[in-house]
Amino acid sequence: MIQRILGQFVQEFQKNGSHSLLPHLRKTTSIKLSRRFNHNNANSNAEPIPPQTTKPEFHFVTSVDKNQDNEHLRLIFDSPEIWSDFVTRCQTIAALEYGNSLTNKRKPTGLFGNPELATPNGFRVAAKKALRRVHLLVQRIVKANTDDELRKVVKNLDRLSDTLCSVIDTAEFTRTAHPDQKFTQAANWAYEHLYSYMNTLNTNTELYQVLKNVISTPRISSKFSTEELQVAKIFLRDFEKSGIHLSSAEREKFVQLSDKIITLGRKFTHNQPQRPINYIDVDASLLNELKISSVINKKANIARISTKPWDAQVVLKHVKSEKVRKAMFIASNSATEEQVKTLENLLKIRGELALLLGMESYSQIFLIDKMVKNPENVQTFLRTLADRHRTKALEDLRLIQIAKQQEIQSESLPTVYAWDRDYYTEKIKESSPTQPTTPISPYFSVGSVIQGLSKLFSRLYGISFRPAEIMPGEVWNEDVRKLEVIDENEGKIGIIYCDLFNRFGKYQNAAHYTVRCSRRVDDDDSEGDISTELNITELGELPDSEPGETIKGRNGRYQLPVVVLMCDFANPTNSKGPSLLNWLEVETLFHEMGHAMHSMIGRTDFHNVSGTRCPTDFVELPSILMEHFVYSPSVLSLFAKHYQTRDPMPIGLIHSHLNARSQFSAMETQYQILMALLDQLYHSNLATSSTFDTTSILANLQDTVGLFPSVSKTSWQIQFGHLYGYGSGYFSYLFCKMLAGKIWKDIFEKDPLSRDAGQLFKKEVLRWGGSRDPWLCVGKSLKDERIMAGDSKSVSIVGEWIDCL
């Protein structure tokens, strides 16, 4: 019915003609990963209509209406007028359906449809209710003494995890995205309160011992499903990584070291923007009349230039004088002694923590539950990749050498330094005859891209998007759209909230947030949480039990996944038209939707392994794979149409941008390899050495693996923010990029719209979430037993796939 009403308005709008629009360009954005149990993730009044004696007939759009339905999807993102009308008419329909007075607004709900979160205080209430349920579950688990109760231990641990994460995950998103400070403060309180409690559970010896006994008792564990056994092992490993096996004194030291790591990590992150050299003074005549916003004339012929990232980039890209570029590079990559000391202390404390746990290095702790398993395998992967890829990277370097040779009129190829890279790559791109001159953003409105994603998923997986009603209070901003994810066989399988447009104070990076994971709920046995010994009147209110929904073809009832996609695109307006994206922004949206599809399709029985709750060196595979589809002409033909004329993007324009994209990509990959190796060395046993020196380690890597000589008086490592939040895991992006490239090449490249290819990837990878060995997922997709083995040889083979980058 919603689609039918919207369709009527769309037809009226199209009769009146569309608006003249202008392109809007935004910067490239980044990604965010989800977490698991061990957290180491406008309302308008209804229009008056004639009274009816019977309720209107409600129906879903049929296949006959698919083309028009796709237009509805596009226009609710591209036209504020249609979006506003859609919201209004949804409320009108709701009023009729529920028999409300048309002059009254529908009863408000709370965030994500949770009435409890209609006010900021709801987060405190939700947190306290969750803790009551968790306390009951803890007691139930530790007192389990019958086979029936012991058989439920893994299920109850997963319910415990879901109870906490349902509040923690919602709170984490809200404290990041909500424009109301009262909501963000309340959400932050709930997050920190429950997060702290979760850390105490990770060191609960009674829970650990019960779980360990259950796993080691064949009469119990032999009845576990494969998924249930995987969940049990994950919980056991998480306990052990938290020092559960240590003595009381050692556990106390573990907590102290963990607290130090958090304190040093925050200090490292907070100090990053600070520079010991805030400006450089240069001969103004050397700036080639370049206009830099922060130049202050100290004297008539001297220019003072800020070393902030934006100004430094302008100088490094556009100033001809090598002397000026060198001065800027050194100044903008310098560090204070305190900044370097903070980083080195952080890395040393992580090393001490590893030694306390009986490990050789922090990297060994981090990698134990990842695909690569250990530091040696990561080194094998990165060194194999570096050696095989270096030839391509040197080809890029030679182009820069030739350009520099021509400019400085040298008889031989000169040495290229780090301050030369951006300047000469920019010159080469500008002088290239194949450099695109026609913008592509008019072909990429946000609505068109969402429409294209729905069409693509329909072809591959039989899944599409349907605009959904938003109740008053359900979202945090009136620009948020809600999509129901519809499977052609199973019906509704999840919800995606799309917070895609810019607003003041909004988090600027792109992200995929898991608000609620999928899991089976009909077998929860929540009544069994309350023992006969408890006084129910003193217990207090508990969270409502999730009723779940039935899914065609599956037994039981399931809690459906809910996620949020957040981006920072320009706002559409009625006067200027839709938000238009550059190619990198389209790639970003495809990337984040890859995470969302993993969440939607990976609907497992257990919360702890659903969707994106899988190893970090596997979780980026579905999202990076989606980036390949952006560059397929057959996929672009589904949606890349001019926002005014609806003409398809010319094939020549596609090819020119594809060629431009590949320029100097090998050099960039070599740089990523260097950073991944640096991350591994910093988290190796070198960190606990008395001679540990992060600057020397970086310089040595630059001189042996990098393309440019190391530069004295610089300490770029303090700008490597991932060292805290993603420590020892930076290689994961490259690793997943290789996996995704291989799957694209072997499965999708020949026919990117093939249902058979889509079903294979869905069957072998997406539907498992984190419940299956990732090596088995990838190996079965590729039909390669060498990969299924998941050993050091498998890792080395992945490193050889350089043609898949």
XYZ file of C-alpha atoms in Angstrom, residues 201-631:
431
model
C 32.279 -11.278 32.996
C 35.293 -11.971 30.787
C 37.242 -12.813 33.949
C 34.464 -14.755 35.710
C 36.140 -18.049 36.619
C 32.843 -19.817 37.402
C 31.427 -19.150 33.919
C 34.710 -20.234 32.357
C 34.895 -23.473 34.323
C 31.311 -24.473 33.482
C 31.903 -23.803 29.781
C 35.204 -25.686 29.814
C 33.578 -28.692 31.494
C 30.681 -28.681 29.023
C 33.025 -28.686 26.017
C 35.154 -31.481 27.483
C 32.162 -33.690 28.374
C 31.361 -35.845 25.313
C 27.810 -36.737 26.358
C 27.023 -33.004 26.272
C 29.236 -31.562 23.533
C 28.571 -34.420 21.112
C 25.006 -33.140 20.807
C 26.132 -29.646 19.776
C 25.505 -28.488 16.237
C 28.572 -27.375 14.254
C 27.544 -23.761 14.811
C 27.003 -24.274 18.528
C 30.435 -25.868 18.930
C 32.028 -22.949 17.073
C 30.300 -20.494 19.426
C 31.457 -22.473 22.460
C 35.078 -22.392 21.290
C 34.895 -18.649 20.615
C 33.621 -17.985 24.145
C 36.334 -20.209 25.629
C 39.055 -18.465 23.619
C 37.764 -15.033 24.623
C 37.877 -16.026 28.283
C 41.468 -17.232 27.915
C 42.564 -14.098 26.057
C 41.284 -12.156 29.067
C 43.656 -13.994 31.414
C 41.042 -16.239 32.989
C 43.620 -18.997 33.611
C 45.931 -16.714 35.603
C 46.321 -16.618 39.366
C 44.474 -13.959 41.333
C 47.584 -11.751 41.540
C 48.308 -12.218 37.862
C 44.713 -11.340 36.928
C 45.029 -8.157 38.962
C 48.174 -7.286 37.015
C 46.339 -8.115 33.775
C 43.633 -5.581 34.665
C 46.257 -2.948 35.519
C 48.081 -3.442 32.218
C 44.782 -3.352 30.302
C 43.871 -0.063 31.965
C 47.298 1.370 31.074
C 46.802 0.368 27.451
C 43.483 2.218 27.315
C 44.991 5.319 28.942
C 48.024 5.341 26.634
C 45.855 4.615 23.602
C 43.641 7.594 24.325
C 46.686 9.799 24.879
C 48.276 8.584 21.635
C 45.078 9.325 19.701
C 44.499 12.682 21.373
C 48.066 13.862 20.726
C 48.107 12.924 17.043
C 47.030 16.308 15.618
C 49.762 18.132 17.545
C 52.884 19.125 15.606
C 56.223 20.287 17.057
C 56.614 22.500 13.982
C 53.429 24.448 13.271
C 54.676 26.436 10.263
C 57.584 26.908 7.897
C 58.985 30.144 6.491
C 59.825 30.087 2.792
C 60.759 32.450 -0.004
C 57.385 33.659 -1.281
C 58.654 33.677 -4.873
C 58.986 29.878 -4.712
C 55.244 29.355 -4.292
C 54.482 29.915 -8.014
C 51.667 32.314 -7.093
C 49.969 29.381 -5.382
C 47.148 30.493 -3.151
C 47.260 28.785 0.243
C 44.661 29.913 2.752
C 46.996 29.867 5.754
C 49.921 31.808 4.259
C 50.857 34.790 6.398
C 53.366 37.250 4.971
C 55.965 37.756 7.699
C 57.990 40.056 5.461
C 57.593 41.224 1.904
C 59.410 38.230 0.441
C 58.803 35.597 3.147
C 55.703 33.407 3.363
C 54.765 31.548 6.534
C 52.818 28.350 5.789
C 50.930 26.160 8.243
C 51.985 22.504 8.459
C 48.403 21.303 9.027
C 47.511 18.314 6.811
C 45.463 20.231 4.231
C 48.077 22.962 3.706
C 50.914 20.450 3.679
C 49.142 18.447 0.979
C 48.674 21.526 -1.199
C 52.390 22.318 -0.986
C 53.507 18.736 -1.630
C 51.233 18.450 -4.664
C 51.666 21.815 -6.335
C 54.838 23.667 -5.316
C 57.607 23.278 -7.894
C 60.488 24.095 -5.527
C 61.966 20.872 -4.130
C 63.474 22.881 -1.281
C 60.033 24.029 -0.122
C 58.487 20.573 -0.545
C 61.305 18.974 1.467
C 60.927 21.504 4.284
C 57.175 20.905 4.398
C 57.532 17.116 4.334
C 59.966 17.097 7.252
C 57.950 19.597 9.280
C 54.587 17.891 8.723
C 56.018 14.441 9.553
C 57.932 15.444 12.651
C 56.984 14.421 16.180
C 57.661 15.502 19.729
C 59.665 13.290 22.046
C 56.551 12.837 24.189
C 54.467 11.625 21.215
C 57.047 8.980 20.308
C 57.435 7.955 23.954
C 53.657 7.561 24.345
C 53.482 5.257 21.332
C 56.466 3.191 22.460
C 55.049 2.834 25.980
C 51.730 1.665 24.510
C 53.503 -0.984 22.435
C 55.737 -2.063 25.345
C 52.756 -2.492 27.720
C 51.007 -4.605 25.086
C 54.166 -6.719 24.922
C 54.184 -7.107 28.708
C 50.539 -8.184 28.612
C 51.444 -10.885 26.094
C 54.267 -12.176 28.284
C 51.893 -12.328 31.247
C 49.557 -14.534 29.190
C 52.423 -16.807 28.224
C 52.701 -15.474 24.677
C 55.793 -14.160 22.907
C 54.168 -11.007 21.551
C 50.955 -9.022 21.398
C 50.642 -10.032 17.763
C 50.455 -13.669 18.850
C 47.499 -12.860 21.127
C 45.661 -10.870 18.497
C 46.118 -13.386 15.671
C 45.291 -16.581 17.512
C 41.626 -16.516 16.425
C 42.151 -14.951 12.992
C 42.413 -16.655 9.600
C 46.191 -16.318 9.505
C 46.503 -17.758 13.030
C 49.996 -16.510 13.939
C 52.610 -13.767 13.252
C 54.743 -16.082 11.135
C 51.913 -16.594 8.667
C 51.302 -12.837 8.438
C 54.991 -12.299 7.689
C 54.839 -15.047 5.052
C 51.836 -13.401 3.420
C 53.254 -9.874 3.470
C 56.784 -10.813 2.386
C 55.455 -13.005 -0.446
C 53.179 -10.187 -1.568
C 55.940 -7.566 -1.274
C 58.413 -9.598 -3.329
C 55.957 -10.443 -6.106
C 54.412 -7.000 -6.221
C 57.600 -4.928 -6.135
C 58.136 -5.122 -9.913
C 54.797 -3.407 -10.531
C 55.553 -0.768 -7.911
C 58.947 -0.053 -9.479
C 57.214 0.572 -12.820
C 55.214 3.350 -11.140
C 58.402 4.694 -9.547
C 60.153 4.801 -12.921
C 57.390 7.043 -14.320
C 58.072 9.501 -11.493
C 61.815 9.288 -12.075
C 61.344 10.119 -15.772
C 59.076 13.051 -14.942
C 61.609 14.396 -12.435
C 64.470 13.850 -14.889
C 62.655 15.933 -17.512
C 61.830 18.727 -15.088
C 65.302 19.099 -13.582
C 66.958 18.255 -16.940
C 69.167 15.519 -15.534
C 71.234 13.242 -17.808
C 70.454 10.180 -15.683
C 67.428 9.011 -13.736
C 67.458 10.918 -10.421
C 66.643 9.631 -6.953
C 63.019 10.223 -6.062
C 62.358 11.272 -2.475
C 59.198 11.103 -0.392
C 58.525 14.824 -0.960
C 58.601 14.234 -4.730
C 55.875 11.588 -4.872
C 52.711 13.700 -4.748
C 54.126 16.505 -6.901
C 55.156 14.327 -9.834
C 52.188 11.958 -9.705
C 49.932 15.023 -9.900
C 51.886 16.404 -12.871
C 51.742 13.076 -14.696
C 48.000 12.762 -14.157
C 47.342 16.330 -15.309
C 49.358 15.850 -18.495
C 47.885 12.445 -19.338
C 45.834 12.497 -22.591
C 43.545 9.842 -21.097
C 42.784 11.885 -17.984
C 38.957 12.208 -17.748
C 37.650 15.732 -18.325
C 33.920 14.993 -18.113
C 32.588 14.648 -14.562
C 30.777 11.431 -13.669
C 28.860 12.689 -10.633
C 25.751 13.633 -12.672
C 25.305 9.901 -13.288
C 25.573 8.982 -9.618
C 22.806 10.469 -7.522
C 22.482 8.797 -4.131
C 19.040 7.495 -5.082
C 20.346 6.015 -8.316
C 23.118 4.198 -6.470
C 20.705 2.773 -3.868
C 18.410 1.782 -6.725
C 21.342 0.101 -8.482
C 22.321 -1.804 -5.361
C 18.779 -3.131 -5.020
C 18.771 -4.225 -8.667
C 22.184 -5.845 -8.296
C 21.226 -7.781 -5.152
C 18.002 -8.857 -6.851
C 20.013 -10.342 -9.699
C 22.629 -11.999 -7.487
C 20.726 -13.081 -4.381
C 17.026 -12.551 -5.036
C 17.068 -9.741 -2.467
C 15.761 -6.188 -2.874
C 15.060 -3.039 -0.848
C 11.643 -1.690 0.034
C 11.092 1.787 1.544
C 9.453 1.414 4.936
C 7.337 3.563 7.202
C 9.151 5.479 9.933
C 7.213 6.058 13.133
C 7.558 9.280 15.133
C 10.606 8.989 17.392
C 12.043 5.976 15.551
C 15.004 7.820 14.019
C 17.438 10.453 15.249
C 17.127 12.795 12.264
C 14.374 13.478 9.729
C 16.738 12.739 6.809
C 17.143 9.072 7.783
C 15.529 6.576 5.429
C 14.437 3.085 6.430
C 14.678 0.113 4.084
C 13.190 -3.312 4.579
C 15.322 -6.038 3.029
C 13.121 -8.478 1.138
C 14.130 -11.964 0.041
C 12.050 -13.294 -2.848
C 11.595 -16.619 -1.042
C 11.884 -15.828 2.669
C 10.145 -12.445 2.860
C 11.475 -9.695 5.116
C 14.920 -10.638 6.442
C 16.145 -7.412 8.054
C 16.163 -3.615 8.249
C 18.709 -1.047 7.079
C 18.546 2.544 8.305
C 20.297 4.875 5.867
C 21.804 7.984 7.478
C 23.604 9.201 4.384
C 23.461 13.003 4.371
C 25.581 15.678 5.987
C 24.480 17.652 9.039
C 26.262 19.857 11.533
C 28.299 17.918 14.071
C 27.851 14.567 12.333
C 30.546 11.888 12.396
C 32.187 12.296 8.988
C 33.508 8.824 8.206
C 31.434 6.136 6.529
C 30.440 3.269 8.793
C 28.292 0.153 9.112
C 26.799 -0.209 12.587
C 25.179 -3.397 13.833
C 22.301 -2.385 16.079
C 20.815 -5.847 16.461
C 22.158 -9.214 15.383
C 20.111 -12.105 14.132
C 19.603 -15.181 16.292
C 17.006 -17.848 16.955
C 14.729 -16.890 19.863
C 11.916 -19.446 20.114
C 14.147 -21.810 22.126
C 15.304 -19.182 24.658
C 13.448 -20.745 27.617
C 13.546 -17.388 29.425
C 11.157 -18.722 32.069
C 13.948 -21.058 33.157
C 16.123 -18.053 34.100
C 14.035 -17.441 37.208
C 14.631 -20.085 39.834
C 12.006 -21.030 42.405
C 14.296 -19.608 45.112
C 13.918 -16.049 43.812
C 11.363 -13.594 45.130
C 9.825 -12.346 41.888
C 8.439 -9.194 43.511
C 11.985 -8.123 44.453
C 13.478 -8.987 41.102
C 12.577 -5.819 39.251
C 11.531 -5.342 35.652
C 13.272 -7.428 32.986
C 13.743 -6.680 29.289
C 10.876 -7.748 27.076
C 11.408 -11.126 25.439
C 11.988 -10.891 21.697
C 9.077 -12.707 19.963
C 10.993 -13.065 16.707
C 9.586 -13.671 13.264
C 9.055 -16.781 11.222
C 11.093 -17.130 8.042
C 9.886 -19.260 5.171
C 11.915 -22.425 4.843
C 13.445 -22.279 8.341
C 12.324 -23.800 11.613
C 11.753 -21.618 14.640
C 11.461 -17.889 15.084
C 14.292 -15.406 14.518
C 15.306 -11.973 15.707
C 15.934 -10.077 12.478
C 19.122 -8.016 11.986
C 19.025 -4.228 12.169
C 21.934 -2.131 10.874
C 22.715 1.504 10.126
C 24.732 2.778 7.180
C 26.239 6.177 7.882
C 27.844 8.436 5.272
C 28.451 12.160 4.914
C 27.124 13.049 1.465
C 25.798 16.452 0.410
C 22.138 17.059 1.184
C 19.576 16.870 -1.638
C 17.393 19.954 -2.001
C 14.248 20.779 -3.956
C 15.987 23.722 -5.620
C 19.391 22.219 -6.458
C 18.387 18.594 -6.789
C 19.793 15.291 -5.558
C 23.087 14.587 -3.843
C 25.601 13.628 -6.555
C 28.562 11.395 -5.765
C 32.085 11.082 -7.097
C 33.385 7.644 -7.975
C 35.128 7.049 -4.648
C 31.936 7.893 -2.788
C 30.013 5.386 -4.904
C 32.686 2.829 -4.044
C 32.263 3.708 -0.362
C 28.499 3.179 -0.497
C 28.951 -0.174 -2.250
C 31.567 -1.137 0.352
C 29.328 -0.365 3.318
C 26.380 -2.124 1.683
C 28.612 -5.200 1.383
C 28.817 -5.241 5.189
C 25.045 -4.752 5.391
C 24.354 -7.726 3.105
C 26.655 -9.876 5.227
C 24.520 -8.890 8.237
C 21.248 -9.552 6.386
C 22.184 -12.907 4.849
C 24.348 -14.247 7.697
C 21.355 -14.926 9.942
C 22.667 -17.652 12.233
C 21.050 -19.348 15.234
C 23.537 -17.668 17.554
C 24.060 -13.938 18.011
C 27.786 -14.307 18.552
C 28.537 -15.499 15.017
C 25.869 -13.698 13.007
C 26.634 -11.402 10.113
C 29.861 -9.445 10.459
C 30.816 -11.013 13.796
C 33.730 -12.895 12.310
C 37.548 -12.567 12.206
C 38.897 -9.162 11.178
C 40.955 -10.695 8.371
C 37.730 -12.095 6.886
C 35.082 -9.485 7.681
C 36.187 -7.096 4.918
C 35.883 -9.738 2.180
C 32.194 -9.120 1.312
C 32.594 -5.337 1.440
C 35.766 -5.184 -0.682
C 34.199 -7.598 -3.167
C 31.377 -5.077 -3.632
C 33.921 -2.458 -4.757
C 34.679 -4.580 -7.830
C 31.056 -4.329 -8.964
C 31.343 -0.530 -9.115
C 33.800 -0.842 -11.986
